[in-house]
Short mmCIF file of N, CA and C in Angstrom, two decimals:
data_model
loop_
_atom_site.label_atom_id
_atom_site.label_comp_id
_atom_site.label_asym_id
_atom_site.label_seq_id
_atom_site.Cartn_x
_atom_site.Cartn_y
_atom_site.Cartn_z
N GLN A 1 104.56 -60.97 9.00
CA GLN A 1 104.55 -62.34 9.65
C GLN A 1 104.79 -63.37 8.74
N ALA A 2 105.56 -64.31 9.32
CA ALA A 2 105.73 -65.51 8.60
C ALA A 2 104.71 -66.42 8.56
N ARG A 3 104.33 -67.18 7.60
CA ARG A 3 103.14 -68.24 7.58
C ARG A 3 103.86 -69.46 7.33
N GLY A 4 105.00 -69.80 8.05
CA GLY A 4 105.48 -71.22 7.72
C GLY A 4 105.92 -71.32 6.28
N ARG A 5 105.50 -72.27 5.78
CA ARG A 5 105.74 -72.70 4.27
C ARG A 5 104.78 -72.11 3.31
N GLY A 6 103.91 -71.35 3.79
CA GLY A 6 102.95 -70.51 3.02
C GLY A 6 103.38 -69.09 2.49
N GLY A 7 104.60 -68.72 3.00
CA GLY A 7 105.32 -67.49 2.60
C GLY A 7 104.96 -66.45 3.63
N THR A 8 105.26 -65.26 3.25
CA THR A 8 105.13 -64.00 4.04
C THR A 8 103.82 -63.41 3.79
N PHE A 9 103.14 -62.98 4.90
CA PHE A 9 101.91 -62.19 4.79
C PHE A 9 102.02 -60.83 4.45
N VAL A 10 101.41 -60.26 3.49
CA VAL A 10 101.43 -58.91 3.21
C VAL A 10 100.12 -58.23 3.38
N THR A 11 100.13 -57.10 4.09
CA THR A 11 98.98 -56.42 4.63
C THR A 11 98.14 -55.94 3.57
N THR A 12 96.90 -56.01 3.65
CA THR A 12 95.99 -55.69 2.60
C THR A 12 95.90 -54.08 2.63
N HIS A 13 96.32 -53.45 3.68
CA HIS A 13 96.26 -51.94 3.68
C HIS A 13 97.59 -51.49 4.04
N PRO A 14 98.53 -51.39 3.26
CA PRO A 14 99.80 -50.87 3.50
C PRO A 14 99.88 -49.40 3.90
N PRO A 15 100.74 -49.11 4.91
CA PRO A 15 100.69 -47.71 5.42
C PRO A 15 100.90 -46.71 4.26
N PHE A 16 101.78 -46.94 3.43
CA PHE A 16 102.15 -45.94 2.49
C PHE A 16 100.86 -45.46 1.44
N LEU A 17 99.82 -46.38 1.62
CA LEU A 17 98.65 -46.03 0.96
C LEU A 17 97.46 -45.51 1.73
N PHE A 18 97.46 -45.81 3.08
CA PHE A 18 96.28 -45.47 3.98
C PHE A 18 96.78 -44.67 5.10
N HIS A 19 97.97 -44.24 5.22
CA HIS A 19 98.49 -43.40 6.47
C HIS A 19 98.74 -42.07 6.05
N TYR A 20 98.16 -41.14 6.82
CA TYR A 20 98.33 -39.58 6.48
C TYR A 20 98.89 -38.90 7.65
N GLY A 21 99.78 -37.89 7.37
CA GLY A 21 100.16 -37.08 8.43
C GLY A 21 99.46 -35.73 8.36
N MET A 22 99.01 -35.32 9.58
CA MET A 22 98.35 -34.11 9.71
C MET A 22 99.29 -33.23 10.51
N ILE A 23 99.66 -32.20 10.06
CA ILE A 23 100.76 -31.38 10.71
C ILE A 23 100.41 -29.97 11.26
N PHE A 24 100.35 -29.77 12.42
CA PHE A 24 100.03 -28.41 13.07
C PHE A 24 101.27 -27.64 13.45
N PRO A 25 101.39 -26.32 13.27
CA PRO A 25 102.54 -25.56 13.63
C PRO A 25 102.44 -25.41 15.17
N ALA A 26 101.40 -25.54 15.82
CA ALA A 26 101.42 -25.22 17.25
C ALA A 26 100.85 -26.41 18.12
N ARG A 27 101.11 -26.32 19.34
CA ARG A 27 100.64 -27.48 20.20
C ARG A 27 99.09 -27.33 20.49
N PHE A 28 98.31 -28.39 20.47
CA PHE A 28 97.00 -28.23 20.81
C PHE A 28 96.56 -27.42 21.95
N GLY A 29 95.76 -26.49 21.75
CA GLY A 29 95.15 -25.66 22.92
C GLY A 29 96.22 -24.52 23.35
N SER A 30 97.41 -24.50 22.58
CA SER A 30 98.35 -23.37 22.95
C SER A 30 97.89 -21.94 22.44
N LYS A 31 98.58 -20.87 22.74
CA LYS A 31 98.40 -19.58 22.23
C LYS A 31 98.58 -19.68 20.62
N GLY A 32 97.59 -19.33 19.86
CA GLY A 32 97.56 -19.27 18.50
C GLY A 32 96.85 -20.40 18.00
N TRP A 33 96.37 -21.27 18.84
CA TRP A 33 95.71 -22.32 18.35
C TRP A 33 94.25 -21.81 17.97
N LEU A 34 93.75 -22.50 16.73
CA LEU A 34 92.33 -22.09 16.23
C LEU A 34 91.54 -23.17 16.30
N HIS A 35 90.30 -22.72 16.29
CA HIS A 35 89.01 -23.76 16.41
C HIS A 35 89.24 -24.52 15.16
N PHE A 36 89.48 -23.81 14.14
CA PHE A 36 89.78 -24.83 12.86
C PHE A 36 90.60 -25.90 13.13
N GLY A 37 91.69 -25.66 13.85
CA GLY A 37 92.66 -26.82 13.96
C GLY A 37 91.92 -27.84 14.86
N THR A 38 90.96 -27.55 15.79
CA THR A 38 90.34 -28.53 16.68
C THR A 38 89.56 -29.28 15.70
N THR A 39 88.76 -28.65 14.88
CA THR A 39 87.90 -29.39 14.10
C THR A 39 88.80 -30.34 13.06
N LEU A 40 89.78 -29.89 12.40
CA LEU A 40 90.61 -30.84 11.79
C LEU A 40 91.18 -32.02 12.37
N ARG A 41 91.54 -31.72 13.67
CA ARG A 41 92.08 -32.81 14.49
C ARG A 41 90.97 -33.84 14.89
N ASN A 42 89.66 -33.32 15.07
CA ASN A 42 88.64 -34.20 15.44
C ASN A 42 88.20 -34.98 14.25
N GLU A 43 88.14 -34.31 13.09
CA GLU A 43 87.82 -35.14 11.91
C GLU A 43 88.78 -36.07 11.49
N CYS A 44 90.26 -35.91 11.79
CA CYS A 44 91.20 -37.02 11.50
C CYS A 44 91.04 -38.09 12.49
N GLU A 45 90.50 -37.78 13.79
CA GLU A 45 90.34 -39.07 14.65
C GLU A 45 88.92 -39.72 14.24
N ALA A 46 88.06 -38.99 13.72
CA ALA A 46 86.76 -39.73 13.37
C ALA A 46 86.93 -40.57 12.13
N ALA A 47 87.84 -40.06 11.22
CA ALA A 47 88.14 -40.84 10.01
C ALA A 47 88.91 -42.07 10.31
N SER A 48 89.87 -41.84 11.22
CA SER A 48 90.73 -43.14 11.54
C SER A 48 89.88 -44.05 12.24
N ALA A 49 88.85 -43.67 12.94
CA ALA A 49 88.01 -44.61 13.76
C ALA A 49 87.07 -45.43 12.74
N LYS A 50 86.56 -44.71 11.73
CA LYS A 50 85.47 -45.32 10.96
C LYS A 50 85.94 -45.76 9.48
N SER A 51 87.08 -45.72 9.22
CA SER A 51 87.58 -45.93 7.86
C SER A 51 89.00 -46.63 7.89
N LEU A 52 89.41 -47.09 6.65
CA LEU A 52 90.73 -47.65 6.67
C LEU A 52 91.98 -46.59 6.60
N ARG A 53 91.48 -45.28 6.44
CA ARG A 53 92.49 -44.28 6.60
C ARG A 53 92.88 -44.18 8.11
N ARG A 54 94.29 -43.91 8.24
CA ARG A 54 94.70 -43.49 9.59
C ARG A 54 95.44 -42.21 9.44
N PHE A 55 95.45 -41.38 10.42
CA PHE A 55 96.04 -40.18 10.56
C PHE A 55 96.75 -40.00 11.85
N SER A 56 98.09 -39.66 11.68
CA SER A 56 99.04 -39.45 12.59
C SER A 56 99.09 -37.93 12.82
N ILE A 57 98.98 -37.43 13.95
CA ILE A 57 98.99 -35.76 14.20
C ILE A 57 100.26 -35.56 14.64
N PHE A 58 100.73 -34.42 14.17
CA PHE A 58 102.14 -33.90 14.59
C PHE A 58 101.94 -32.40 15.00
N TYR A 59 102.41 -32.14 16.11
CA TYR A 59 102.28 -30.82 16.56
C TYR A 59 103.61 -30.05 16.71
N ASP A 60 103.49 -28.68 16.91
CA ASP A 60 104.71 -27.83 17.20
C ASP A 60 105.72 -27.82 16.27
N LEU A 61 105.52 -27.99 15.01
CA LEU A 61 106.52 -27.87 14.06
C LEU A 61 106.67 -26.29 13.69
N THR A 62 107.85 -25.82 14.37
CA THR A 62 107.98 -24.38 14.30
C THR A 62 109.41 -24.09 13.67
N GLY A 63 109.89 -25.19 12.82
CA GLY A 63 111.26 -24.75 12.14
C GLY A 63 112.39 -25.45 12.80
N HIS A 64 112.17 -26.06 13.92
CA HIS A 64 113.28 -26.67 14.65
C HIS A 64 113.09 -28.24 14.57
N SER A 65 114.12 -28.74 13.95
CA SER A 65 114.11 -30.34 13.69
C SER A 65 114.41 -31.01 14.94
N ASP A 66 114.74 -30.39 16.03
CA ASP A 66 115.02 -31.06 17.33
C ASP A 66 113.86 -31.36 18.18
N GLU A 67 112.57 -30.90 17.75
CA GLU A 67 111.46 -31.04 18.50
C GLU A 67 110.91 -32.51 18.25
N LEU A 68 110.31 -33.30 19.28
CA LEU A 68 110.02 -34.66 19.26
C LEU A 68 109.12 -35.01 18.19
N ASP A 69 108.04 -34.29 17.89
CA ASP A 69 107.11 -34.58 16.88
C ASP A 69 107.81 -34.27 15.40
N CYS A 70 108.74 -33.43 15.32
CA CYS A 70 109.41 -33.28 14.09
C CYS A 70 110.32 -34.25 13.79
N LYS A 71 111.00 -34.96 14.85
CA LYS A 71 111.65 -36.08 14.67
C LYS A 71 110.93 -37.40 14.27
N ARG A 72 109.90 -37.44 14.85
CA ARG A 72 108.90 -38.59 14.65
C ARG A 72 108.49 -38.40 13.11
N LEU A 73 108.16 -37.27 12.55
CA LEU A 73 107.61 -37.01 11.39
C LEU A 73 108.71 -37.25 10.39
N ILE A 74 109.92 -36.81 10.58
CA ILE A 74 111.11 -36.97 9.63
C ILE A 74 111.25 -38.51 9.46
N LYS A 75 111.38 -39.21 10.71
CA LYS A 75 111.52 -40.68 10.59
C LYS A 75 110.46 -41.31 9.80
N GLY A 76 109.32 -40.97 9.94
CA GLY A 76 108.10 -41.57 9.15
C GLY A 76 108.24 -41.21 7.72
N ILE A 77 108.63 -40.03 7.40
CA ILE A 77 108.92 -39.80 5.79
C ILE A 77 109.93 -40.62 5.38
N GLN A 78 111.15 -40.79 6.14
CA GLN A 78 112.20 -41.49 5.49
C GLN A 78 111.92 -42.95 5.63
N ALA A 79 110.93 -43.50 6.32
CA ALA A 79 110.49 -44.92 6.16
C ALA A 79 109.44 -45.10 5.23
N HIS A 80 109.02 -44.04 4.53
CA HIS A 80 107.91 -44.12 3.54
C HIS A 80 106.58 -44.75 4.11
N GLN A 81 106.35 -44.02 5.39
CA GLN A 81 105.06 -44.65 6.05
C GLN A 81 103.95 -43.85 5.60
N PHE A 82 103.94 -42.75 4.89
CA PHE A 82 102.70 -41.95 4.52
C PHE A 82 102.17 -41.95 3.08
N ALA A 83 100.82 -41.80 2.91
CA ALA A 83 100.32 -41.72 1.76
C ALA A 83 100.28 -40.33 1.29
N GLY A 84 100.35 -39.41 2.25
CA GLY A 84 100.38 -38.06 2.08
C GLY A 84 100.53 -37.23 3.36
N LEU A 85 100.90 -36.01 3.22
CA LEU A 85 101.05 -35.05 4.32
C LEU A 85 100.14 -33.91 4.25
N ILE A 86 99.61 -33.29 5.11
CA ILE A 86 98.60 -32.35 5.09
C ILE A 86 99.12 -31.21 6.19
N PHE A 87 99.42 -30.16 5.72
CA PHE A 87 99.85 -29.13 6.49
C PHE A 87 98.88 -28.19 6.94
N ALA A 88 98.47 -28.02 8.18
CA ALA A 88 97.25 -27.36 8.57
C ALA A 88 97.41 -25.93 8.55
N LYS A 89 98.36 -25.37 8.31
CA LYS A 89 98.47 -23.83 8.17
C LYS A 89 99.71 -23.47 7.33
N SER A 90 99.44 -22.36 6.51
CA SER A 90 100.41 -22.11 5.44
C SER A 90 101.47 -21.24 5.95
N ASP A 91 101.28 -20.63 7.18
CA ASP A 91 102.42 -19.80 7.53
C ASP A 91 103.35 -20.56 8.55
N ALA A 92 103.38 -21.74 8.58
CA ALA A 92 104.13 -22.56 9.47
C ALA A 92 105.66 -22.53 8.93
N GLU A 93 106.46 -22.49 9.82
CA GLU A 93 107.94 -22.52 9.48
C GLU A 93 108.34 -23.96 9.63
N LEU A 94 108.60 -24.64 8.44
CA LEU A 94 108.85 -26.06 8.43
C LEU A 94 110.36 -26.21 8.33
N PRO A 95 110.96 -27.22 9.14
CA PRO A 95 112.44 -27.47 8.93
C PRO A 95 112.74 -27.97 7.62
N ASN A 96 113.92 -27.53 7.19
CA ASN A 96 114.36 -28.03 5.88
C ASN A 96 114.50 -29.34 5.90
N ALA A 97 114.65 -30.13 6.84
CA ALA A 97 114.70 -31.52 6.68
C ALA A 97 113.61 -32.12 6.28
N ILE A 98 112.27 -31.41 6.46
CA ILE A 98 111.04 -31.92 6.11
C ILE A 98 110.71 -31.47 4.76
N LEU A 99 111.12 -30.26 4.30
CA LEU A 99 110.88 -29.60 3.01
C LEU A 99 111.70 -30.30 2.05
N THR A 100 112.97 -30.83 2.19
CA THR A 100 113.93 -31.18 1.20
C THR A 100 113.80 -32.85 1.29
N ALA A 101 113.15 -33.49 2.10
CA ALA A 101 113.18 -34.77 2.08
C ALA A 101 112.35 -35.39 0.85
N PRO A 102 112.61 -36.67 0.46
CA PRO A 102 111.70 -37.06 -0.54
C PRO A 102 110.40 -37.50 0.08
N ALA A 103 109.41 -36.64 -0.09
CA ALA A 103 108.27 -36.86 0.64
C ALA A 103 107.07 -37.36 -0.08
N PRO A 104 106.08 -37.84 0.42
CA PRO A 104 104.80 -38.31 -0.32
C PRO A 104 103.98 -36.93 -0.81
N PRO A 105 102.98 -37.12 -1.43
CA PRO A 105 102.29 -35.96 -1.76
C PRO A 105 101.82 -35.13 -0.63
N CYS A 106 101.90 -33.77 -0.88
CA CYS A 106 101.82 -32.85 0.29
C CYS A 106 100.66 -31.81 -0.14
N VAL A 107 99.93 -31.18 0.77
CA VAL A 107 99.03 -30.08 0.56
C VAL A 107 98.86 -29.08 1.79
N VAL A 108 98.86 -27.94 1.62
CA VAL A 108 98.83 -26.90 2.65
C VAL A 108 97.41 -26.47 2.71
N LEU A 109 96.82 -26.45 3.80
CA LEU A 109 95.38 -25.93 4.12
C LEU A 109 95.56 -24.58 4.46
N GLY A 110 95.45 -23.70 3.57
CA GLY A 110 95.87 -22.31 3.84
C GLY A 110 95.59 -21.39 2.60
N ALA A 111 95.69 -20.15 2.98
CA ALA A 111 95.59 -19.11 1.84
C ALA A 111 96.68 -18.98 0.86
N LYS A 112 97.85 -19.52 1.33
CA LYS A 112 99.02 -19.30 0.41
C LYS A 112 99.88 -20.71 0.56
N PRO A 113 100.63 -21.02 -0.42
CA PRO A 113 101.32 -22.06 -0.46
C PRO A 113 102.54 -21.90 0.39
N ILE A 114 103.21 -23.04 0.83
CA ILE A 114 104.59 -23.01 1.49
C ILE A 114 105.54 -23.06 0.61
N ASP A 115 106.48 -21.92 0.43
CA ASP A 115 107.58 -21.91 -0.56
C ASP A 115 108.55 -22.56 0.03
N ALA A 116 109.07 -23.92 -0.46
CA ALA A 116 110.27 -24.48 0.10
C ALA A 116 111.44 -24.21 -1.04
N LYS A 117 112.37 -24.30 -0.48
CA LYS A 117 113.72 -24.22 -1.35
C LYS A 117 113.61 -25.12 -2.57
N THR A 118 113.08 -26.17 -2.42
CA THR A 118 112.98 -27.13 -3.63
C THR A 118 111.72 -26.99 -4.54
N GLY A 119 111.03 -26.01 -4.17
CA GLY A 119 109.59 -25.78 -4.88
C GLY A 119 108.52 -25.27 -3.97
N THR A 120 107.21 -25.59 -4.48
CA THR A 120 106.18 -24.89 -3.56
C THR A 120 105.27 -26.12 -3.30
N LEU A 121 104.82 -26.17 -1.91
CA LEU A 121 103.79 -27.08 -1.72
C LEU A 121 102.39 -26.52 -2.10
N PRO A 122 101.56 -27.17 -2.70
CA PRO A 122 100.29 -26.59 -3.17
C PRO A 122 99.37 -26.19 -1.96
N ALA A 123 98.37 -25.23 -2.16
CA ALA A 123 97.58 -24.88 -0.93
C ALA A 123 96.22 -24.85 -1.51
N VAL A 124 95.38 -25.41 -0.60
CA VAL A 124 93.88 -25.33 -0.95
C VAL A 124 93.32 -24.54 0.15
N TRP A 125 92.23 -23.89 -0.04
CA TRP A 125 91.38 -22.99 1.10
C TRP A 125 90.04 -23.09 0.54
N PRO A 126 89.02 -23.26 1.48
CA PRO A 126 87.72 -23.22 1.23
C PRO A 126 87.20 -21.88 0.52
N ASP A 127 86.43 -21.93 -0.43
CA ASP A 127 85.85 -20.83 -1.14
C ASP A 127 84.83 -20.27 -0.15
N ALA A 128 84.88 -19.06 0.46
CA ALA A 128 84.13 -18.62 1.54
C ALA A 128 82.60 -18.48 0.84
N GLN A 129 82.41 -18.11 -0.17
CA GLN A 129 81.08 -18.07 -0.88
C GLN A 129 80.38 -19.29 -0.74
N SER A 130 81.08 -20.36 -1.32
CA SER A 130 80.43 -21.65 -1.52
C SER A 130 80.27 -22.29 0.05
N PHE A 131 81.21 -21.98 0.96
CA PHE A 131 80.86 -22.30 2.36
C PHE A 131 79.65 -21.71 2.91
N VAL A 132 79.40 -20.39 2.61
CA VAL A 132 78.15 -19.72 3.19
C VAL A 132 76.87 -20.37 2.44
N ARG A 133 77.05 -20.42 1.23
CA ARG A 133 75.85 -21.22 0.58
C ARG A 133 75.54 -22.39 1.05
N LYS A 134 76.51 -23.33 1.25
CA LYS A 134 76.35 -24.54 1.99
C LYS A 134 75.77 -24.58 3.32
N ALA A 135 76.35 -23.67 4.06
CA ALA A 135 75.73 -23.52 5.47
C ALA A 135 74.40 -22.92 5.51
N LEU A 136 74.04 -22.14 4.59
CA LEU A 136 72.60 -21.57 4.69
C LEU A 136 71.61 -22.64 4.04
N ASP A 137 72.15 -23.39 3.15
CA ASP A 137 71.34 -24.64 2.75
C ASP A 137 71.00 -25.48 3.87
N PHE A 138 72.00 -25.82 4.73
CA PHE A 138 72.04 -26.63 5.74
C PHE A 138 70.79 -26.25 6.71
N PHE A 139 70.75 -24.94 6.96
CA PHE A 139 69.97 -24.44 7.94
C PHE A 139 68.44 -24.61 7.39
N VAL A 140 68.45 -24.23 6.02
CA VAL A 140 66.93 -24.32 5.32
C VAL A 140 66.44 -25.73 5.40
N GLU A 141 67.32 -26.67 5.03
CA GLU A 141 66.93 -28.11 5.03
C GLU A 141 66.40 -28.57 6.47
N ARG A 142 66.95 -27.72 7.53
CA ARG A 142 66.49 -28.29 8.75
C ARG A 142 65.27 -27.53 9.28
N GLY A 143 64.82 -26.75 8.44
CA GLY A 143 63.56 -25.99 8.70
C GLY A 143 63.76 -24.62 9.47
N ARG A 144 64.93 -24.26 9.51
CA ARG A 144 65.27 -23.02 10.30
C ARG A 144 64.70 -21.80 9.52
N THR A 145 64.29 -20.74 10.07
CA THR A 145 63.50 -19.66 9.51
C THR A 145 64.17 -18.36 9.72
N ARG A 146 65.10 -18.34 11.04
CA ARG A 146 65.73 -17.17 11.24
C ARG A 146 67.11 -17.37 11.73
N LEU A 147 67.96 -16.50 11.37
CA LEU A 147 69.53 -16.61 11.64
C LEU A 147 69.98 -15.44 12.56
N ALA A 148 70.95 -15.78 13.41
CA ALA A 148 71.56 -14.65 14.04
C ALA A 148 72.87 -14.52 13.59
N ILE A 149 73.42 -13.48 13.25
CA ILE A 149 74.68 -13.22 12.69
C ILE A 149 75.53 -12.14 13.48
N LEU A 150 76.64 -12.54 13.71
CA LEU A 150 77.55 -11.61 14.63
C LEU A 150 78.54 -11.17 13.74
N ARG A 151 78.74 -9.75 13.59
CA ARG A 151 79.82 -9.29 12.67
C ARG A 151 80.18 -7.96 13.24
N SER A 152 81.28 -7.53 12.64
CA SER A 152 81.86 -6.10 13.13
C SER A 152 80.85 -4.98 12.37
N SER A 153 80.84 -3.85 12.92
CA SER A 153 80.11 -2.82 12.50
C SER A 153 80.60 -2.31 11.08
N ARG A 154 81.68 -2.69 10.72
CA ARG A 154 82.16 -2.15 9.39
C ARG A 154 81.67 -2.94 8.14
N ARG A 155 80.93 -2.39 7.30
CA ARG A 155 80.29 -2.99 6.19
C ARG A 155 81.34 -3.46 5.09
N THR A 156 81.07 -4.66 4.51
CA THR A 156 82.09 -5.00 3.47
C THR A 156 81.23 -5.66 2.41
N GLN A 157 82.00 -5.99 1.23
CA GLN A 157 81.25 -6.61 0.08
C GLN A 157 80.63 -7.96 0.51
N PHE A 158 81.43 -8.61 1.45
CA PHE A 158 80.95 -9.94 1.90
C PHE A 158 79.69 -9.67 2.68
N ASP A 159 79.33 -8.73 3.26
CA ASP A 159 78.16 -8.53 3.91
C ASP A 159 77.00 -8.32 3.01
N ASP A 160 77.19 -7.72 1.92
CA ASP A 160 76.13 -7.57 0.72
C ASP A 160 75.83 -9.01 0.26
N PHE A 161 76.95 -9.70 -0.04
CA PHE A 161 76.89 -11.14 -0.44
C PHE A 161 76.03 -11.91 0.36
N LEU A 162 76.28 -11.80 1.63
CA LEU A 162 75.62 -12.72 2.65
C LEU A 162 74.14 -12.29 2.77
N ALA A 163 73.91 -11.02 2.75
CA ALA A 163 72.47 -10.59 2.79
C ALA A 163 71.67 -10.94 1.59
N ALA A 164 72.24 -11.03 0.40
CA ALA A 164 71.52 -11.56 -0.78
C ALA A 164 71.27 -12.98 -0.73
N GLU A 165 72.24 -13.83 -0.13
CA GLU A 165 72.05 -15.34 -0.18
C GLU A 165 70.93 -15.44 0.97
N ILE A 166 70.95 -14.95 2.06
CA ILE A 166 69.99 -15.00 3.18
C ILE A 166 68.49 -14.59 2.56
N ALA A 167 68.45 -13.70 1.82
CA ALA A 167 67.26 -13.23 1.38
C ALA A 167 66.79 -14.21 0.10
N ALA A 168 67.67 -14.71 -0.51
CA ALA A 168 67.36 -15.71 -1.58
C ALA A 168 66.67 -16.99 -1.04
N ARG A 169 67.06 -17.28 0.22
CA ARG A 169 66.45 -18.44 0.80
C ARG A 169 65.21 -18.08 1.66
N GLY A 170 64.87 -16.80 1.70
CA GLY A 170 63.75 -16.50 2.52
C GLY A 170 64.02 -16.46 4.09
N LEU A 171 65.17 -16.32 4.42
CA LEU A 171 65.61 -16.21 6.02
C LEU A 171 65.76 -15.00 6.59
N MET A 172 65.13 -13.87 5.87
CA MET A 172 65.03 -12.48 6.37
C MET A 172 63.76 -12.20 6.88
N ASN A 173 63.77 -11.43 7.95
CA ASN A 173 62.38 -11.10 8.53
C ASN A 173 61.96 -9.79 7.87
#
């Protein structure tokens, strides 16, 4: 915005420092959509509402650069509008136009990185044991004394870990 003889106003929160892209390989609510995706989307909306960070959500990136959201994402990358890109799933097929563009910092939320022709996008994934410990501590802090656990009939090492953590917190009958 021009300010007359006072010069040009520069925003205090430029998009390339506060605007992030959250990229989902599927359309919200479609087949293959996971509850984890819903949680991520809701957290992006909440963060956008109560902080300076803003998240743009992109859906249906399936390897075709002619999709509307893909075009919108590529345009934003080319205009340097993002502080970073978060790929919500590691087995997404991303168009080469996204993987080869000079992009902002990127991360994949998944068990494996996305292998791009120009390199690899780093992947992060929650540590299941730390997640369980924090969840159990959450219940203990709220005075819970009993838990219900749904699982398959097949016993795994994780079941042994879970039982030990539950017992350590006195949550077993």
